[in-house]
């Protein structure tokens, strides 16, 4: 018992262990906010598809719970734990951004934000590559199964006034039929470049 307490105190001073604990705490806050948003959705505060929101929250909370159980048994001072943690963050954020699409795009930056707590450049590259994979999954799977992102469907590229007629009706009705070309060029590439800046 005494030896276990000493190990926990020692782990608390280790820079990797501290960063790992902050990553877990950060994801706890993300999950709490997601649950609060689900409650708000169920109460009618947000105009999101309830089924998608329930799926997003259920899968994210499940991944979060499994991760917490696994990390409770790990030595947070181990060098490889940060890679597992960043992958865990990637898995949860990919679920959220794929289902909630444009309402949750900023969540995809969390692996990059959390990796900034570590001194390793490898972790930064790893987090960036996972973020690009997140973007690919979110754009393609989210296009067909997530909340509808009208920017992807209608490919608007002008100010709103250009798409309104004299009566104030929206006139852009042509659906994107070249998703194999437009999605990577207009959505995957720009977001990947922006994340590279981060």
mmCIF file of N, CA, C and O in Angstrom, residues 51-130:
data_model
loop_
_atom_site.group_PDB
_atom_site.id
_atom_site.type_symbol
_atom_site.label_atom_id
_atom_site.label_comp_id
_atom_site.label_asym_id
_atom_site.label_seq_id
_atom_site.Cartn_x
_atom_site.Cartn_y
_atom_site.Cartn_z
ATOM 1 N N UNK A 51 -30.966 10.978 -33.575
ATOM 2 C CA UNK A 51 -30.392 9.638 -33.738
ATOM 3 C C UNK A 51 -28.877 9.722 -33.917
ATOM 4 O O UNK A 51 -28.118 8.982 -33.282
ATOM 5 N N UNK A 52 -28.406 10.636 -34.773
ATOM 6 C CA UNK A 52 -26.967 10.803 -34.982
ATOM 7 C C UNK A 52 -26.277 11.251 -33.696
ATOM 8 O O UNK A 52 -25.180 10.798 -33.382
ATOM 9 N N UNK A 53 -26.932 12.150 -32.961
ATOM 10 C CA UNK A 53 -26.333 12.652 -31.726
ATOM 11 C C UNK A 53 -26.225 11.541 -30.686
ATOM 12 O O UNK A 53 -25.227 11.437 -29.973
ATOM 13 N N UNK A 54 -27.245 10.691 -30.596
ATOM 14 C CA UNK A 54 -27.211 9.580 -29.656
ATOM 15 C C UNK A 54 -26.112 8.591 -30.046
ATOM 16 O O UNK A 54 -25.355 8.112 -29.186
ATOM 17 N N UNK A 55 -26.010 8.286 -31.338
ATOM 18 C CA UNK A 55 -24.953 7.380 -31.814
ATOM 19 C C UNK A 55 -23.582 7.959 -31.497
ATOM 20 O O UNK A 55 -22.708 7.269 -30.968
ATOM 21 N N UNK A 56 -23.386 9.232 -31.828
ATOM 22 C CA UNK A 56 -22.100 9.889 -31.582
ATOM 23 C C UNK A 56 -21.724 9.832 -30.106
ATOM 24 O O UNK A 56 -20.601 9.462 -29.743
ATOM 25 N N UNK A 57 -22.660 10.174 -29.248
ATOM 26 C CA UNK A 57 -22.390 10.206 -27.814
ATOM 27 C C UNK A 57 -22.175 8.797 -27.255
ATOM 28 O O UNK A 57 -21.238 8.570 -26.479
ATOM 29 N N UNK A 58 -23.011 7.860 -27.661
ATOM 30 C CA UNK A 58 -22.899 6.492 -27.150
ATOM 31 C C UNK A 58 -21.550 5.866 -27.510
ATOM 32 O O UNK A 58 -20.869 5.301 -26.650
ATOM 33 N N UNK A 59 -21.166 5.974 -28.778
ATOM 34 C CA UNK A 59 -19.893 5.379 -29.218
ATOM 35 C C UNK A 59 -18.717 6.104 -28.568
ATOM 36 O O UNK A 59 -17.763 5.471 -28.097
ATOM 37 N N UNK A 60 -18.780 7.427 -28.499
ATOM 38 C CA UNK A 60 -17.687 8.206 -27.886
ATOM 39 C C UNK A 60 -17.527 7.876 -26.410
ATOM 40 O O UNK A 60 -16.406 7.696 -25.923
ATOM 41 N N UNK A 61 -18.638 7.796 -25.685
ATOM 42 C CA UNK A 61 -18.585 7.461 -24.252
ATOM 43 C C UNK A 61 -18.060 6.038 -24.063
ATOM 44 O O UNK A 61 -17.278 5.773 -23.136
ATOM 45 N N UNK A 62 -18.441 5.130 -24.956
ATOM 46 C CA UNK A 62 -17.936 3.759 -24.871
ATOM 47 C C UNK A 62 -16.422 3.726 -25.062
ATOM 48 O O UNK A 62 -15.700 3.105 -24.271
ATOM 49 N N UNK A 63 -15.918 4.393 -26.121
ATOM 50 C CA UNK A 63 -14.472 4.465 -26.347
ATOM 51 C C UNK A 63 -13.767 5.116 -25.163
ATOM 52 O O UNK A 63 -12.700 4.677 -24.732
ATOM 53 N N UNK A 64 -14.376 6.172 -24.627
ATOM 54 C CA UNK A 64 -13.797 6.884 -23.488
ATOM 55 C C UNK A 64 -13.702 5.947 -22.274
ATOM 56 O O UNK A 64 -12.659 5.859 -21.622
ATOM 57 N N UNK A 65 -14.790 5.239 -21.986
ATOM 58 C CA UNK A 65 -14.809 4.333 -20.835
ATOM 59 C C UNK A 65 -13.789 3.220 -20.954
ATOM 60 O O UNK A 65 -13.071 2.916 -19.996
ATOM 61 N N UNK A 66 -13.703 2.619 -22.146
ATOM 62 C CA UNK A 66 -12.718 1.556 -22.369
ATOM 63 C C UNK A 66 -11.304 2.107 -22.174
ATOM 64 O O UNK A 66 -10.466 1.487 -21.516
ATOM 65 N N UNK A 67 -11.051 3.292 -22.725
ATOM 66 C CA UNK A 67 -9.736 3.919 -22.569
ATOM 67 C C UNK A 67 -9.392 4.179 -21.114
ATOM 68 O O UNK A 67 -8.282 3.886 -20.670
ATOM 69 N N UNK A 68 -10.343 4.700 -20.360
ATOM 70 C CA UNK A 68 -10.085 4.986 -18.945
ATOM 71 C C UNK A 68 -9.759 3.708 -18.173
ATOM 72 O O UNK A 68 -8.870 3.709 -17.314
ATOM 73 N N UNK A 69 -10.470 2.625 -18.474
ATOM 74 C CA UNK A 69 -10.183 1.347 -17.806
ATOM 75 C C UNK A 69 -8.779 0.850 -18.150
ATOM 76 O O UNK A 69 -8.045 0.373 -17.280
ATOM 77 N N UNK A 70 -8.407 0.992 -19.412
ATOM 78 C CA UNK A 70 -7.076 0.552 -19.846
ATOM 79 C C UNK A 70 -5.991 1.417 -19.217
ATOM 80 O O UNK A 70 -5.003 0.904 -18.682
ATOM 81 N N UNK A 71 -6.175 2.736 -19.237
ATOM 82 C CA UNK A 71 -5.141 3.639 -18.720
ATOM 83 C C UNK A 71 -4.999 3.548 -17.204
ATOM 84 O O UNK A 71 -3.932 3.834 -16.664
ATOM 85 N N UNK A 72 -6.049 3.147 -16.512
ATOM 86 C CA UNK A 72 -5.970 2.983 -15.057
ATOM 87 C C UNK A 72 -4.996 1.866 -14.685
ATOM 88 O O UNK A 72 -4.408 1.881 -13.605
ATOM 89 N N UNK A 73 -4.789 0.916 -15.584
ATOM 90 C CA UNK A 73 -3.892 -0.211 -15.317
ATOM 91 C C UNK A 73 -2.500 0.004 -15.909
ATOM 92 O O UNK A 73 -1.623 -0.822 -15.730
ATOM 93 N N UNK A 74 -2.295 1.094 -16.618
ATOM 94 C CA UNK A 74 -1.002 1.347 -17.268
ATOM 95 C C UNK A 74 -0.103 2.195 -16.386
ATOM 96 O O UNK A 74 -0.580 2.980 -15.566
ATOM 97 N N UNK A 75 1.174 2.069 -16.621
ATOM 98 C CA UNK A 75 2.153 2.950 -15.996
ATOM 99 C C UNK A 75 2.249 4.192 -16.880
ATOM 100 O O UNK A 75 2.783 4.140 -17.987
ATOM 101 N N UNK A 76 1.695 5.305 -16.418
ATOM 102 C CA UNK A 76 1.628 6.517 -17.237
ATOM 103 C C UNK A 76 2.995 7.129 -17.515
ATOM 104 O O UNK A 76 3.107 8.062 -18.304
ATOM 105 N N UNK A 77 4.060 6.620 -16.868
ATOM 106 C CA UNK A 77 5.416 7.111 -17.133
ATOM 107 C C UNK A 77 6.033 6.455 -18.363
ATOM 108 O O UNK A 77 7.029 6.941 -18.884
ATOM 109 N N UNK A 78 5.437 5.367 -18.829
ATOM 110 C CA UNK A 78 5.997 4.648 -19.977
ATOM 111 C C UNK A 78 5.970 5.521 -21.216
ATOM 112 O O UNK A 78 5.000 6.248 -21.469
ATOM 113 N N UNK A 79 7.039 5.427 -21.993
ATOM 114 C CA UNK A 79 7.202 6.279 -23.169
ATOM 115 C C UNK A 79 6.128 6.042 -24.229
ATOM 116 O O UNK A 79 5.707 6.954 -24.913
ATOM 117 N N UNK A 80 5.660 4.812 -24.373
ATOM 118 C CA UNK A 80 4.724 4.466 -25.433
ATOM 119 C C UNK A 80 3.283 4.827 -25.117
ATOM 120 O O UNK A 80 2.435 4.861 -26.002
ATOM 121 N N UNK A 81 2.971 5.137 -23.852
ATOM 122 C CA UNK A 81 1.589 5.419 -23.452
ATOM 123 C C UNK A 81 1.035 6.635 -24.199
ATOM 124 O O UNK A 81 -0.128 6.656 -24.592
ATOM 125 N N UNK A 82 1.878 7.629 -24.444
ATOM 126 C CA UNK A 82 1.386 8.832 -25.126
ATOM 127 C C UNK A 82 0.867 8.525 -26.521
ATOM 128 O O UNK A 82 -0.096 9.141 -26.990
ATOM 129 N N UNK A 83 1.459 7.542 -27.193
ATOM 130 C CA UNK A 83 0.989 7.163 -28.525
ATOM 131 C C UNK A 83 -0.391 6.504 -28.453
ATOM 132 O O UNK A 83 -1.260 6.766 -29.297
ATOM 133 N N UNK A 84 -0.588 5.696 -27.438
ATOM 134 C CA UNK A 84 -1.892 5.062 -27.244
ATOM 135 C C UNK A 84 -2.933 6.122 -26.891
ATOM 136 O O UNK A 84 -4.058 6.110 -27.401
ATOM 137 N N UNK A 85 -2.549 7.061 -26.029
ATOM 138 C CA UNK A 85 -3.462 8.142 -25.641
ATOM 139 C C UNK A 85 -3.869 8.997 -26.843
ATOM 140 O O UNK A 85 -5.048 9.319 -26.999
ATOM 141 N N UNK A 86 -2.910 9.380 -27.658
ATOM 142 C CA UNK A 86 -3.223 10.206 -28.837
ATOM 143 C C UNK A 86 -4.110 9.427 -29.805
ATOM 144 O O UNK A 86 -5.037 9.985 -30.402
ATOM 145 N N UNK A 87 -3.871 8.114 -29.937
ATOM 146 C CA UNK A 87 -4.746 7.306 -30.795
ATOM 147 C C UNK A 87 -6.154 7.245 -30.210
ATOM 148 O O UNK A 87 -7.149 7.294 -30.933
ATOM 149 N N UNK A 88 -6.250 7.147 -28.899
ATOM 150 C CA UNK A 88 -7.545 7.147 -28.198
ATOM 151 C C UNK A 88 -8.293 8.446 -28.474
ATOM 152 O O UNK A 88 -9.487 8.433 -28.794
ATOM 153 N N UNK A 89 -7.590 9.572 -28.372
ATOM 154 C CA UNK A 89 -8.188 10.873 -28.673
ATOM 155 C C UNK A 89 -8.651 10.907 -30.137
ATOM 156 O O UNK A 89 -9.752 11.356 -30.440
ATOM 157 N N UNK A 90 -7.802 10.411 -31.029
ATOM 158 C CA UNK A 90 -8.149 10.341 -32.455
ATOM 159 C C UNK A 90 -9.427 9.531 -32.677
ATOM 160 O O UNK A 90 -10.323 9.949 -33.419
ATOM 161 N N UNK A 91 -9.536 8.367 -32.030
ATOM 162 C CA UNK A 91 -10.705 7.503 -32.224
ATOM 163 C C UNK A 91 -11.982 8.215 -31.774
ATOM 164 O O UNK A 91 -12.994 8.210 -32.498
ATOM 165 N N UNK A 92 -11.937 8.850 -30.620
ATOM 166 C CA UNK A 92 -13.126 9.538 -30.101
ATOM 167 C C UNK A 92 -13.476 10.737 -30.970
ATOM 168 O O UNK A 92 -14.641 10.931 -31.339
ATOM 169 N N UNK A 93 -12.480 11.542 -31.326
ATOM 170 C CA UNK A 93 -12.772 12.732 -32.131
ATOM 171 C C UNK A 93 -13.233 12.364 -33.542
ATOM 172 O O UNK A 93 -14.039 13.079 -34.131
ATOM 173 N N UNK A 94 -12.765 11.250 -34.071
ATOM 174 C CA UNK A 94 -13.208 10.818 -35.392
ATOM 175 C C UNK A 94 -14.686 10.440 -35.362
ATOM 176 O O UNK A 94 -15.447 10.783 -36.278
ATOM 177 N N UNK A 95 -15.101 9.772 -34.302
ATOM 178 C CA UNK A 95 -16.524 9.437 -34.158
ATOM 179 C C UNK A 95 -17.363 10.719 -34.092
ATOM 180 O O UNK A 95 -18.377 10.850 -34.784
ATOM 181 N N UNK A 96 -16.924 11.661 -33.288
ATOM 182 C CA UNK A 96 -17.680 12.905 -33.110
ATOM 183 C C UNK A 96 -17.756 13.686 -34.417
ATOM 184 O O UNK A 96 -18.837 14.117 -34.840
ATOM 185 N N UNK A 97 -16.621 13.884 -35.088
ATOM 186 C CA UNK A 97 -16.619 14.701 -36.300
ATOM 187 C C UNK A 97 -17.275 14.004 -37.489
ATOM 188 O O UNK A 97 -17.813 14.662 -38.366
ATOM 189 N N UNK A 98 -17.260 12.674 -37.521
ATOM 190 C CA UNK A 98 -17.899 11.953 -38.623
ATOM 191 C C UNK A 98 -19.411 12.031 -38.517
ATOM 192 O O UNK A 98 -20.099 12.182 -39.529
ATOM 193 N N UNK A 99 -19.932 11.942 -37.316
ATOM 194 C CA UNK A 99 -21.385 11.976 -37.154
ATOM 195 C C UNK A 99 -21.938 13.397 -37.118
ATOM 196 O O UNK A 99 -22.965 13.680 -37.725
ATOM 197 N N UNK A 100 -21.244 14.307 -36.435
ATOM 198 C CA UNK A 100 -21.753 15.672 -36.278
ATOM 199 C C UNK A 100 -21.152 16.644 -37.300
ATOM 200 O O UNK A 100 -21.485 17.830 -37.283
ATOM 201 N N UNK A 101 -20.279 16.179 -38.137
ATOM 202 C CA UNK A 101 -19.634 16.906 -39.247
ATOM 203 C C UNK A 101 -19.332 18.365 -38.918
ATOM 204 O O UNK A 101 -18.571 18.636 -38.008
ATOM 205 N N UNK A 102 -19.923 19.294 -39.666
ATOM 206 C CA UNK A 102 -19.513 20.698 -39.564
ATOM 207 C C UNK A 102 -19.800 21.333 -38.211
ATOM 208 O O UNK A 102 -19.219 22.368 -37.883
ATOM 209 N N UNK A 103 -20.641 20.736 -37.396
ATOM 210 C CA UNK A 103 -20.903 21.278 -36.055
ATOM 211 C C UNK A 103 -19.755 20.990 -35.097
ATOM 212 O O UNK A 103 -19.670 21.610 -34.039
ATOM 213 N N UNK A 104 -18.877 20.055 -35.464
ATOM 214 C CA UNK A 104 -17.841 19.630 -34.523
ATOM 215 C C UNK A 104 -16.447 19.598 -35.145
ATOM 216 O O UNK A 104 -15.564 18.919 -34.637
ATOM 217 N N UNK A 105 -16.229 20.318 -36.252
ATOM 218 C CA UNK A 105 -14.940 20.236 -36.939
ATOM 219 C C UNK A 105 -13.742 20.567 -36.062
ATOM 220 O O UNK A 105 -12.691 19.966 -36.188
ATOM 221 N N UNK A 106 -13.884 21.529 -35.167
ATOM 222 C CA UNK A 106 -12.736 21.930 -34.342
ATOM 223 C C UNK A 106 -12.260 20.814 -33.417
ATOM 224 O O UNK A 106 -11.110 20.811 -32.996
ATOM 225 N N UNK A 107 -13.131 19.852 -33.135
ATOM 226 C CA UNK A 107 -12.754 18.730 -32.273
ATOM 227 C C UNK A 107 -11.616 17.931 -32.895
ATOM 228 O O UNK A 107 -10.790 17.355 -32.187
ATOM 229 N N UNK A 108 -11.529 17.919 -34.226
ATOM 230 C CA UNK A 108 -10.479 17.134 -34.882
ATOM 231 C C UNK A 108 -9.077 17.655 -34.567
ATOM 232 O O UNK A 108 -8.093 16.950 -34.775
ATOM 233 N N UNK A 109 -8.970 18.865 -34.036
ATOM 234 C CA UNK A 109 -7.664 19.430 -33.686
ATOM 235 C C UNK A 109 -7.139 18.926 -32.339
ATOM 236 O O UNK A 109 -5.976 19.168 -32.002
ATOM 237 N N UNK A 110 -7.953 18.246 -31.567
ATOM 238 C CA UNK A 110 -7.528 17.826 -30.225
ATOM 239 C C UNK A 110 -6.268 16.968 -30.201
ATOM 240 O O UNK A 110 -5.413 17.184 -29.340
ATOM 241 N N UNK A 111 -6.077 15.990 -31.112
ATOM 242 C CA UNK A 111 -4.809 15.253 -31.066
ATOM 243 C C UNK A 111 -3.586 16.172 -31.222
ATOM 244 O O UNK A 111 -2.583 15.988 -30.525
ATOM 245 N N UNK A 112 -3.688 17.170 -32.082
ATOM 246 C CA UNK A 112 -2.575 18.110 -32.277
ATOM 247 C C UNK A 112 -2.387 18.983 -31.036
ATOM 248 O O UNK A 112 -1.264 19.234 -30.599
ATOM 249 N N UNK A 113 -3.483 19.420 -30.452
ATOM 250 C CA UNK A 113 -3.400 20.261 -29.252
ATOM 251 C C UNK A 113 -2.788 19.469 -28.092
ATOM 252 O O UNK A 113 -1.885 19.942 -27.406
ATOM 253 N N UNK A 114 -3.254 18.239 -27.895
ATOM 254 C CA UNK A 114 -2.739 17.431 -26.788
ATOM 255 C C UNK A 114 -1.282 17.047 -27.005
ATOM 256 O O UNK A 114 -0.520 16.939 -26.043
ATOM 257 N N UNK A 115 -0.875 16.822 -28.243
ATOM 258 C CA UNK A 115 0.517 16.425 -28.472
ATOM 259 C C UNK A 115 1.484 17.560 -28.152
ATOM 260 O O UNK A 115 2.667 17.317 -27.957
ATOM 261 N N UNK A 116 0.985 18.786 -28.065
ATOM 262 C CA UNK A 116 1.869 19.911 -27.733
ATOM 263 C C UNK A 116 2.390 19.832 -26.298
ATOM 264 O O UNK A 116 3.334 20.528 -25.946
ATOM 265 N N UNK A 117 1.788 18.986 -25.474
ATOM 266 C CA UNK A 117 2.268 18.814 -24.097
ATOM 267 C C UNK A 117 3.503 17.925 -24.025
ATOM 268 O O UNK A 117 4.149 17.857 -22.991
ATOM 269 N N UNK A 118 3.797 17.238 -25.111
ATOM 270 C CA UNK A 118 4.944 16.328 -25.143
ATOM 271 C C UNK A 118 6.101 16.992 -25.884
ATOM 272 O O UNK A 118 5.895 17.787 -26.793
ATOM 273 N N UNK A 119 7.307 16.632 -25.521
ATOM 274 C CA UNK A 119 8.483 17.247 -26.147
ATOM 275 C C UNK A 119 8.923 16.519 -27.414
ATOM 276 O O UNK A 119 9.786 16.997 -28.134
ATOM 277 N N UNK A 120 8.314 15.401 -27.708
ATOM 278 C CA UNK A 120 8.725 14.581 -28.838
ATOM 279 C C UNK A 120 8.157 15.086 -30.159
ATOM 280 O O UNK A 120 6.952 15.310 -30.284
ATOM 281 N N UNK A 121 9.036 15.260 -31.161
ATOM 282 C CA UNK A 121 8.580 15.638 -32.493
ATOM 283 C C UNK A 121 7.859 14.474 -33.167
ATOM 284 O O UNK A 121 6.988 14.685 -34.003
ATOM 285 N N UNK A 122 8.222 13.258 -32.792
ATOM 286 C CA UNK A 122 7.539 12.081 -33.353
ATOM 287 C C UNK A 122 6.064 12.080 -32.992
ATOM 288 O O UNK A 122 5.213 11.724 -33.799
ATOM 289 N N UNK A 123 5.766 12.475 -31.762
ATOM 290 C CA UNK A 123 4.370 12.525 -31.321
ATOM 291 C C UNK A 123 3.613 13.561 -32.146
ATOM 292 O O UNK A 123 2.464 13.353 -32.530
ATOM 293 N N UNK A 124 4.275 14.670 -32.448
ATOM 294 C CA UNK A 124 3.639 15.715 -33.235
ATOM 295 C C UNK A 124 3.316 15.224 -34.651
ATOM 296 O O UNK A 124 2.214 15.435 -35.156
ATOM 297 N N UNK A 125 4.255 14.559 -35.274
ATOM 298 C CA UNK A 125 4.046 14.005 -36.617
ATOM 299 C C UNK A 125 2.946 12.949 -36.569
ATOM 300 O O UNK A 125 2.052 12.919 -37.424
ATOM 301 N N UNK A 126 3.000 12.090 -35.564
ATOM 302 C CA UNK A 126 2.002 11.038 -35.371
ATOM 303 C C UNK A 126 0.601 11.651 -35.229
ATOM 304 O O UNK A 126 -0.349 11.217 -35.889
ATOM 305 N N UNK A 127 0.480 12.674 -34.379
ATOM 306 C CA UNK A 127 -0.818 13.330 -34.165
ATOM 307 C C UNK A 127 -1.309 14.001 -35.444
ATOM 308 O O UNK A 127 -2.505 13.949 -35.761
ATOM 309 N N UNK A 128 -0.397 14.612 -36.193
ATOM 310 C CA UNK A 128 -0.799 15.261 -37.448
ATOM 311 C C UNK A 128 -1.306 14.222 -38.450
ATOM 312 O O UNK A 128 -2.344 14.427 -39.094
ATOM 313 N N UNK A 129 -0.594 13.117 -38.597
ATOM 314 C CA UNK A 129 -1.021 12.073 -39.530
ATOM 315 C C UNK A 129 -2.380 11.496 -39.134
ATOM 316 O O UNK A 129 -3.241 11.261 -40.003
ATOM 317 N N UNK A 130 -2.599 11.296 -37.848
ATOM 318 C CA UNK A 130 -3.901 10.824 -37.387
ATOM 319 C C UNK A 130 -4.992 11.852 -37.678
ATOM 320 O O UNK A 130 -6.115 11.493 -38.036
#
